[in-house]
Amino acid sequence: MNNLSRLIQKIKENPVIYIDKPSITCLHSFLTGYIDGLITLGFTDIDSCGMEGFQEWIQERAKTNLSRSWAGIILSCSGSEGAAFNRFFEEFEQFLKQKDDLKIQKIEDISRLSEEMSFPRFDIYNEIPSNIKKRPGMFLGANSITRLDMLLRGYSLARREVGVPPTEPEREFEGFQSWVEEKYGISSGQSWSKIILFYSVDEPEALQKFFELFEEYLNRNKSLKVNEISG
């Protein structure tokens, strides 16, 4: 069983630890971030992790050619986020069995990068104030602060699992949680995305508010660094 298969099993057993709640949408964003995190580190064997072909398989099962993600297809056939979340594991298990029976592809362990390999410079945390802000649909599938949160969680987990230290932008983002709590006067243990969503009308407004707050946070950090240097 490979790393992704183990992760999916852990999410099935305790979704709250990883994605806060049983939600097919949150699961999709989280796994997208996780897989993207490995791909950007150069894991060329990522397609053999078990998910490859699942999108096409779900489309065939649902007899649809619409350009919807596997999560969207399962959700449309389930009626609720929770029901779709549970159905995903049933479908995915059947998908893996079929792959094994037909010998479509042998599931292999994800290869680790050698210590000498240089990591690509792409960093999703660098993309937040620029590309993600300009084209959230391309990265998230929808204007949703929850999807952004799940994407970042999956991406960071993938990097930690292969022993990659946090980048400077990622380390800087770690302070955003406490800054948001202080900004809103909240110490309830809720994630930054939930706090911002609570004070917003809906997911799109919360995402827009996030970009504004994140820009304020980055500017504040720059000012602090300038003061430290000048002082």
PDB file of C-alpha atoms in Angstrom:
ATOM      1  CA  MET A   1       0.000   0.000   0.000  1.00  0.00           C
ATOM      2  CA  ASN A   2       1.438   3.383  -0.954  1.00  0.00           C
ATOM      3  CA  ASN A   3       1.526   6.640   0.977  1.00  0.00           C
ATOM      4  CA  LEU A   4      -1.587   8.055  -0.661  1.00  0.00           C
ATOM      5  CA  SER A   5      -3.583   4.883  -0.034  1.00  0.00           C
ATOM      6  CA  ARG A   6      -2.574   4.992   3.634  1.00  0.00           C
ATOM      7  CA  LEU A   7      -3.538   8.649   3.831  1.00  0.00           C
ATOM      8  CA  ILE A   8      -6.954   7.999   2.287  1.00  0.00           C
ATOM      9  CA  GLN A   9      -7.532   5.204   4.813  1.00  0.00           C
ATOM     10  CA  LYS A  10      -6.581   7.535   7.682  1.00  0.00           C
ATOM     11  CA  ILE A  11      -8.962  10.206   6.409  1.00  0.00           C
ATOM     12  CA  LYS A  12     -11.725   7.614   6.203  1.00  0.00           C
ATOM     13  CA  GLU A  13     -11.109   6.583   9.807  1.00  0.00           C
ATOM     14  CA  ASN A  14     -10.823  10.120  11.187  1.00  0.00           C
ATOM     15  CA  PRO A  15     -11.665  12.886   8.695  1.00  0.00           C
ATOM     16  CA  VAL A  16     -11.737  15.634  11.343  1.00  0.00           C
ATOM     17  CA  ILE A  17      -7.960  15.467  11.808  1.00  0.00           C
ATOM     18  CA  TYR A  18      -7.278  16.251   8.165  1.00  0.00           C
ATOM     19  CA  ILE A  19     -10.271  18.054   6.640  1.00  0.00           C
ATOM     20  CA  ASP A  20     -12.365  19.141   9.662  1.00  0.00           C
ATOM     21  CA  LYS A  21     -15.497  17.253   8.597  1.00  0.00           C
ATOM     22  CA  PRO A  22     -16.735  14.453   6.294  1.00  0.00           C
ATOM     23  CA  SER A  23     -16.989  16.445   3.077  1.00  0.00           C
ATOM     24  CA  ILE A  24     -16.319  15.258  -0.477  1.00  0.00           C
ATOM     25  CA  THR A  25     -15.420  18.814  -1.538  1.00  0.00           C
ATOM     26  CA  CYS A  26     -12.895  19.241   1.268  1.00  0.00           C
ATOM     27  CA  LEU A  27     -11.473  15.798   0.540  1.00  0.00           C
ATOM     28  CA  HIS A  28     -10.999  16.633  -3.142  1.00  0.00           C
ATOM     29  CA  SER A  29      -9.206  19.917  -2.408  1.00  0.00           C
ATOM     30  CA  PHE A  30      -7.025  18.289   0.246  1.00  0.00           C
ATOM     31  CA  LEU A  31      -5.961  15.413  -2.017  1.00  0.00           C
ATOM     32  CA  THR A  32      -5.333  17.837  -4.886  1.00  0.00           C
ATOM     33  CA  GLY A  33      -2.980  19.802  -2.662  1.00  0.00           C
ATOM     34  CA  TYR A  34      -1.279  16.631  -1.443  1.00  0.00           C
ATOM     35  CA  ILE A  35      -0.663  15.264  -4.937  1.00  0.00           C
ATOM     36  CA  ASP A  36       0.404  18.674  -6.279  1.00  0.00           C
ATOM     37  CA  GLY A  37       2.843  18.957  -3.392  1.00  0.00           C
ATOM     38  CA  LEU A  38       4.520  15.691  -4.380  1.00  0.00           C
ATOM     39  CA  ILE A  39       4.546  16.497  -8.082  1.00  0.00           C
ATOM     40  CA  THR A  40       6.245  19.852  -7.528  1.00  0.00           C
ATOM     41  CA  LEU A  41       8.947  18.020  -5.569  1.00  0.00           C
ATOM     42  CA  GLY A  42       9.690  15.852  -8.574  1.00  0.00           C
ATOM     43  CA  PHE A  43       7.975  12.591  -7.737  1.00  0.00           C
ATOM     44  CA  THR A  44       7.626  11.176 -11.237  1.00  0.00           C
ATOM     45  CA  ASP A  45       5.949   8.030  -9.910  1.00  0.00           C
ATOM     46  CA  ILE A  46       2.943   9.948  -8.566  1.00  0.00           C
ATOM     47  CA  ASP A  47       0.599   8.626 -11.287  1.00  0.00           C
ATOM     48  CA  SER A  48       1.024   5.106  -9.926  1.00  0.00           C
ATOM     49  CA  CYS A  49      -0.215   6.087  -6.475  1.00  0.00           C
ATOM     50  CA  GLY A  50      -3.706   4.759  -7.103  1.00  0.00           C
ATOM     51  CA  MET A  51      -5.729   7.823  -8.168  1.00  0.00           C
ATOM     52  CA  GLU A  52      -4.683   7.758 -11.821  1.00  0.00           C
ATOM     53  CA  GLY A  53      -7.661   6.809 -13.946  1.00  0.00           C
ATOM     54  CA  PHE A  54     -10.183   7.383 -11.157  1.00  0.00           C
ATOM     55  CA  GLN A  55     -11.628  10.506 -12.811  1.00  0.00           C
ATOM     56  CA  GLU A  56     -12.288   8.651 -16.073  1.00  0.00           C
ATOM     57  CA  TRP A  57     -13.611   5.622 -14.206  1.00  0.00           C
ATOM     58  CA  ILE A  58     -16.131   7.736 -12.278  1.00  0.00           C
ATOM     59  CA  GLN A  59     -17.218   9.484 -15.467  1.00  0.00           C
ATOM     60  CA  GLU A  60     -17.821   6.143 -17.123  1.00  0.00           C
ATOM     61  CA  ARG A  61     -19.708   4.846 -14.097  1.00  0.00           C
ATOM     62  CA  ALA A  62     -21.922   7.932 -14.099  1.00  0.00           C
ATOM     63  CA  LYS A  63     -22.278   7.883 -17.900  1.00  0.00           C
ATOM     64  CA  THR A  64     -21.333  11.532 -18.179  1.00  0.00           C
ATOM     65  CA  ASN A  65     -18.980  13.545 -20.336  1.00  0.00           C
ATOM     66  CA  LEU A  66     -19.460  16.775 -18.412  1.00  0.00           C
ATOM     67  CA  SER A  67     -16.282  18.495 -17.269  1.00  0.00           C
ATOM     68  CA  ARG A  68     -16.830  17.944 -13.564  1.00  0.00           C
ATOM     69  CA  SER A  69     -14.353  16.585 -11.053  1.00  0.00           C
ATOM     70  CA  TRP A  70     -14.827  13.110  -9.598  1.00  0.00           C
ATOM     71  CA  ALA A  71     -15.933  14.834  -6.401  1.00  0.00           C
ATOM     72  CA  GLY A  72     -18.595  16.815  -8.227  1.00  0.00           C
ATOM     73  CA  ILE A  73     -19.890  13.701  -9.981  1.00  0.00           C
ATOM     74  CA  ILE A  74     -20.114  11.703  -6.751  1.00  0.00           C
ATOM     75  CA  LEU A  75     -21.783  14.626  -4.974  1.00  0.00           C
ATOM     76  CA  SER A  76     -24.429  14.966  -7.688  1.00  0.00           C
ATOM     77  CA  CYS A  77     -25.279  11.276  -7.255  1.00  0.00           C
ATOM     78  CA  SER A  78     -25.321  11.359  -3.452  1.00  0.00           C
ATOM     79  CA  GLY A  79     -27.358  14.354  -2.349  1.00  0.00           C
ATOM     80  CA  SER A  80     -25.127  15.634   0.452  1.00  0.00           C
ATOM     81  CA  GLU A  81     -21.473  16.259   1.259  1.00  0.00           C
ATOM     82  CA  GLY A  82     -21.451  13.596   3.983  1.00  0.00           C
ATOM     83  CA  ALA A  83     -23.131  10.937   1.877  1.00  0.00           C
ATOM     84  CA  ALA A  84     -20.786  11.695  -1.031  1.00  0.00           C
ATOM     85  CA  PHE A  85     -17.784  11.479   1.307  1.00  0.00           C
ATOM     86  CA  ASN A  86     -18.797   7.977   2.404  1.00  0.00           C
ATOM     87  CA  ARG A  87     -19.620   6.932  -1.125  1.00  0.00           C
ATOM     88  CA  PHE A  88     -16.165   7.980  -2.334  1.00  0.00           C
ATOM     89  CA  PHE A  89     -14.493   5.260  -0.271  1.00  0.00           C
ATOM     90  CA  GLU A  90     -16.872   2.636  -1.597  1.00  0.00           C
ATOM     91  CA  GLU A  91     -16.242   3.742  -5.176  1.00  0.00           C
ATOM     92  CA  PHE A  92     -12.498   4.058  -4.679  1.00  0.00           C
ATOM     93  CA  GLU A  93     -12.223   0.602  -3.157  1.00  0.00           C
ATOM     94  CA  GLN A  94     -14.120  -0.897  -6.081  1.00  0.00           C
ATOM     95  CA  PHE A  95     -11.946   1.078  -8.499  1.00  0.00           C
ATOM     96  CA  LEU A  96      -8.747  -0.302  -6.946  1.00  0.00           C
ATOM     97  CA  LYS A  97     -10.087  -3.860  -7.024  1.00  0.00           C
ATOM     98  CA  GLN A  98     -10.967  -3.493 -10.680  1.00  0.00           C
ATOM     99  CA  LYS A  99      -7.513  -2.132 -11.454  1.00  0.00           C
ATOM    100  CA  ASP A 100      -5.959  -5.089  -9.685  1.00  0.00           C
ATOM    101  CA  ASP A 101      -8.224  -7.649 -11.322  1.00  0.00           C
ATOM    102  CA  LEU A 102      -7.603  -6.291 -14.808  1.00  0.00           C
ATOM    103  CA  LYS A 103      -3.928  -5.703 -14.115  1.00  0.00           C
ATOM    104  CA  ILE A 104      -4.347  -2.156 -15.443  1.00  0.00           C
ATOM    105  CA  GLN A 105      -1.572  -0.888 -13.258  1.00  0.00           C
ATOM    106  CA  LYS A 106       0.410  -2.191 -10.340  1.00  0.00           C
ATOM    107  CA  ILE A 107       0.161   0.065  -7.311  1.00  0.00           C
ATOM    108  CA  GLU A 108       3.656   0.962  -6.199  1.00  0.00           C
ATOM    109  CA  ASP A 109       5.132   2.842  -3.263  1.00  0.00           C
ATOM    110  CA  ILE A 110       5.954   6.462  -4.012  1.00  0.00           C
ATOM    111  CA  SER A 111       9.700   6.801  -4.631  1.00  0.00           C
ATOM    112  CA  ARG A 112      11.580   9.199  -2.427  1.00  0.00           C
ATOM    113  CA  LEU A 113      13.836  11.851  -3.865  1.00  0.00           C
ATOM    114  CA  SER A 114      17.534  11.416  -3.231  1.00  0.00           C
ATOM    115  CA  GLU A 115      19.114  13.898  -0.840  1.00  0.00           C
ATOM    116  CA  GLU A 116      21.240  15.263  -3.670  1.00  0.00           C
ATOM    117  CA  MET A 117      18.243  16.177  -5.826  1.00  0.00           C
ATOM    118  CA  SER A 118      17.442  19.856  -5.899  1.00  0.00           C
ATOM    119  CA  PHE A 119      13.802  20.692  -5.271  1.00  0.00           C
ATOM    120  CA  PRO A 120      11.822  22.728  -7.815  1.00  0.00           C
ATOM    121  CA  ARG A 121      11.378  26.361  -6.932  1.00  0.00           C
ATOM    122  CA  PHE A 122       7.586  26.278  -7.236  1.00  0.00           C
ATOM    123  CA  ASP A 123       5.962  27.049  -3.916  1.00  0.00           C
ATOM    124  CA  ILE A 124       2.197  27.270  -3.658  1.00  0.00           C
ATOM    125  CA  TYR A 125       2.511  29.772  -0.805  1.00  0.00           C
ATOM    126  CA  ASN A 126       4.200  32.154  -3.220  1.00  0.00           C
ATOM    127  CA  GLU A 127       1.205  31.772  -5.526  1.00  0.00           C
ATOM    128  CA  ILE A 128      -1.365  32.975  -2.981  1.00  0.00           C
ATOM    129  CA  PRO A 129      -1.071  36.766  -3.407  1.00  0.00           C
ATOM    130  CA  SER A 130      -0.515  36.531  -7.141  1.00  0.00           C
ATOM    131  CA  ASN A 131      -1.806  33.671  -9.268  1.00  0.00           C
ATOM    132  CA  ILE A 132      -4.341  32.138  -6.862  1.00  0.00           C
ATOM    133  CA  LYS A 133      -5.789  35.576  -6.166  1.00  0.00           C
ATOM    134  CA  LYS A 134      -6.054  36.318  -9.898  1.00  0.00           C
ATOM    135  CA  ARG A 135      -7.355  32.885 -10.935  1.00  0.00           C
ATOM    136  CA  PRO A 136      -8.880  31.118  -7.914  1.00  0.00           C
ATOM    137  CA  GLY A 137     -11.063  28.921 -10.127  1.00  0.00           C
ATOM    138  CA  MET A 138      -8.030  27.398 -11.817  1.00  0.00           C
ATOM    139  CA  PHE A 139      -6.429  26.424  -8.510  1.00  0.00           C
ATOM    140  CA  LEU A 140      -9.508  25.726  -6.380  1.00  0.00           C
ATOM    141  CA  GLY A 141     -12.293  24.867  -8.807  1.00  0.00           C
ATOM    142  CA  ALA A 142     -14.498  27.494  -7.135  1.00  0.00           C
ATOM    143  CA  ASN A 143     -14.214  30.701  -5.129  1.00  0.00           C
ATOM    144  CA  SER A 144     -14.037  28.997  -1.755  1.00  0.00           C
ATOM    145  CA  ILE A 145     -11.917  29.784   1.280  1.00  0.00           C
ATOM    146  CA  THR A 146     -12.487  26.254   2.583  1.00  0.00           C
ATOM    147  CA  ARG A 147     -11.072  24.754  -0.605  1.00  0.00           C
ATOM    148  CA  LEU A 148      -8.021  26.988  -0.307  1.00  0.00           C
ATOM    149  CA  ASP A 149      -7.475  25.866   3.274  1.00  0.00           C
ATOM    150  CA  MET A 150      -7.749  22.184   2.312  1.00  0.00           C
ATOM    151  CA  LEU A 151      -5.448  22.642  -0.689  1.00  0.00           C
ATOM    152  CA  LEU A 152      -2.751  24.192   1.499  1.00  0.00           C
ATOM    153  CA  ARG A 153      -3.127  21.509   4.160  1.00  0.00           C
ATOM    154  CA  GLY A 154      -2.681  18.706   1.647  1.00  0.00           C
ATOM    155  CA  TYR A 155       0.276  20.435   0.005  1.00  0.00           C
ATOM    156  CA  SER A 156       2.080  20.982   3.308  1.00  0.00           C
ATOM    157  CA  LEU A 157       1.424  17.437   4.515  1.00  0.00           C
ATOM    158  CA  ALA A 158       2.944  15.965   1.365  1.00  0.00           C
ATOM    159  CA  ARG A 159       6.119  17.998   1.832  1.00  0.00           C
ATOM    160  CA  ARG A 160       6.424  17.064   5.511  1.00  0.00           C
ATOM    161  CA  GLU A 161       6.018  13.381   4.735  1.00  0.00           C
ATOM    162  CA  VAL A 162       9.014  13.379   2.410  1.00  0.00           C
ATOM    163  CA  GLY A 163      11.154  15.371   4.806  1.00  0.00           C
ATOM    164  CA  VAL A 164      11.185  18.710   3.006  1.00  0.00           C
ATOM    165  CA  PRO A 165      11.643  21.619   5.435  1.00  0.00           C
ATOM    166  CA  PRO A 166       9.154  24.504   5.226  1.00  0.00           C
ATOM    167  CA  THR A 167      10.053  27.251   2.787  1.00  0.00           C
ATOM    168  CA  GLU A 168      10.304  30.841   3.966  1.00  0.00           C
ATOM    169  CA  PRO A 169       6.821  31.723   2.564  1.00  0.00           C
ATOM    170  CA  GLU A 170       5.359  28.639   4.267  1.00  0.00           C
ATOM    171  CA  ARG A 171       6.969  29.533   7.590  1.00  0.00           C
ATOM    172  CA  GLU A 172       5.654  33.056   7.244  1.00  0.00           C
ATOM    173  CA  PHE A 173       2.146  31.727   6.580  1.00  0.00           C
ATOM    174  CA  GLU A 174       2.270  29.732   9.829  1.00  0.00           C
ATOM    175  CA  GLY A 175       1.865  32.985  11.745  1.00  0.00           C
ATOM    176  CA  PHE A 176      -1.306  33.902   9.867  1.00  0.00           C
ATOM    177  CA  GLN A 177      -3.461  31.735  12.144  1.00  0.00           C
ATOM    178  CA  SER A 178      -2.504  33.563  15.333  1.00  0.00           C
ATOM    179  CA  TRP A 179      -2.676  36.920  13.537  1.00  0.00           C
ATOM    180  CA  VAL A 180      -6.277  36.238  12.421  1.00  0.00           C
ATOM    181  CA  GLU A 181      -7.224  35.146  15.943  1.00  0.00           C
ATOM    182  CA  GLU A 182      -5.781  38.368  17.340  1.00  0.00           C
ATOM    183  CA  LYS A 183      -7.417  40.419  14.575  1.00  0.00           C
ATOM    184  CA  TYR A 184     -10.884  39.104  15.419  1.00  0.00           C
ATOM    185  CA  GLY A 185     -10.299  38.661  19.149  1.00  0.00           C
ATOM    186  CA  ILE A 186     -10.913  34.921  18.969  1.00  0.00           C
ATOM    187  CA  SER A 187      -9.091  32.095  20.763  1.00  0.00           C
ATOM    188  CA  SER A 188     -11.546  29.260  20.130  1.00  0.00           C
ATOM    189  CA  GLY A 189      -9.118  26.996  18.288  1.00  0.00           C
ATOM    190  CA  GLN A 190     -10.974  27.428  14.992  1.00  0.00           C
ATOM    191  CA  SER A 191      -8.916  27.501  11.788  1.00  0.00           C
ATOM    192  CA  TRP A 192      -8.238  30.821  10.066  1.00  0.00           C
ATOM    193  CA  SER A 193     -10.586  29.837   7.242  1.00  0.00           C
ATOM    194  CA  LYS A 194     -13.470  29.135   9.619  1.00  0.00           C
ATOM    195  CA  ILE A 195     -12.940  32.396  11.470  1.00  0.00           C
ATOM    196  CA  ILE A 196     -12.960  34.454   8.272  1.00  0.00           C
ATOM    197  CA  LEU A 197     -15.948  32.504   6.910  1.00  0.00           C
ATOM    198  CA  PHE A 198     -17.881  33.133  10.126  1.00  0.00           C
ATOM    199  CA  TYR A 199     -17.549  36.874   9.574  1.00  0.00           C
ATOM    200  CA  SER A 200     -18.467  36.660   5.883  1.00  0.00           C
ATOM    201  CA  VAL A 201     -21.692  36.170   3.960  1.00  0.00           C
ATOM    202  CA  ASP A 202     -20.505  33.134   2.016  1.00  0.00           C
ATOM    203  CA  GLU A 203     -17.473  31.257   0.693  1.00  0.00           C
ATOM    204  CA  PRO A 204     -16.649  33.682  -2.183  1.00  0.00           C
ATOM    205  CA  GLU A 205     -16.808  36.725   0.072  1.00  0.00           C
ATOM    206  CA  ALA A 206     -14.672  34.934   2.664  1.00  0.00           C
ATOM    207  CA  LEU A 207     -12.067  34.102   0.022  1.00  0.00           C
ATOM    208  CA  GLN A 208     -11.925  37.713  -1.122  1.00  0.00           C
ATOM    209  CA  LYS A 209     -11.639  38.844   2.494  1.00  0.00           C
ATOM    210  CA  PHE A 210      -8.819  36.338   2.982  1.00  0.00           C
ATOM    211  CA  PHE A 211      -6.758  37.895   0.191  1.00  0.00           C
ATOM    212  CA  GLU A 212      -7.269  41.329   1.720  1.00  0.00           C
ATOM    213  CA  LEU A 213      -6.299  40.108   5.190  1.00  0.00           C
ATOM    214  CA  PHE A 214      -3.333  38.152   3.887  1.00  0.00           C
ATOM    215  CA  GLU A 215      -2.015  41.212   2.068  1.00  0.00           C
ATOM    216  CA  GLU A 216      -2.406  43.208   5.277  1.00  0.00           C
ATOM    217  CA  TYR A 217      -0.590  40.459   7.175  1.00  0.00           C
ATOM    218  CA  LEU A 218       2.313  40.381   4.696  1.00  0.00           C
ATOM    219  CA  ASN A 219       2.647  44.164   4.731  1.00  0.00           C
ATOM    220  CA  ARG A 220       2.668  44.127   8.514  1.00  0.00           C
ATOM    221  CA  ASN A 221       5.456  41.552   8.520  1.00  0.00           C
ATOM    222  CA  LYS A 222       7.472  43.627   6.056  1.00  0.00           C
ATOM    223  CA  SER A 223       7.092  46.679   8.276  1.00  0.00           C
ATOM    224  CA  LEU A 224       8.265  44.711  11.310  1.00  0.00           C
ATOM    225  CA  LYS A 225      11.340  43.504   9.430  1.00  0.00           C
ATOM    226  CA  VAL A 226      12.169  47.046   8.313  1.00  0.00           C
ATOM    227  CA  ASN A 227      11.843  48.313  11.886  1.00  0.00           C
ATOM    228  CA  GLU A 228      14.109  45.525  13.142  1.00  0.00           C
ATOM    229  CA  ILE A 229      16.760  46.388  10.585  1.00  0.00           C
ATOM    230  CA  SER A 230      16.570  50.139  11.156  1.00  0.00           C
ATOM    231  CA  GLY A 231      16.352  49.753  14.925  1.00  0.00           C
TER     232      GLY A 231
END
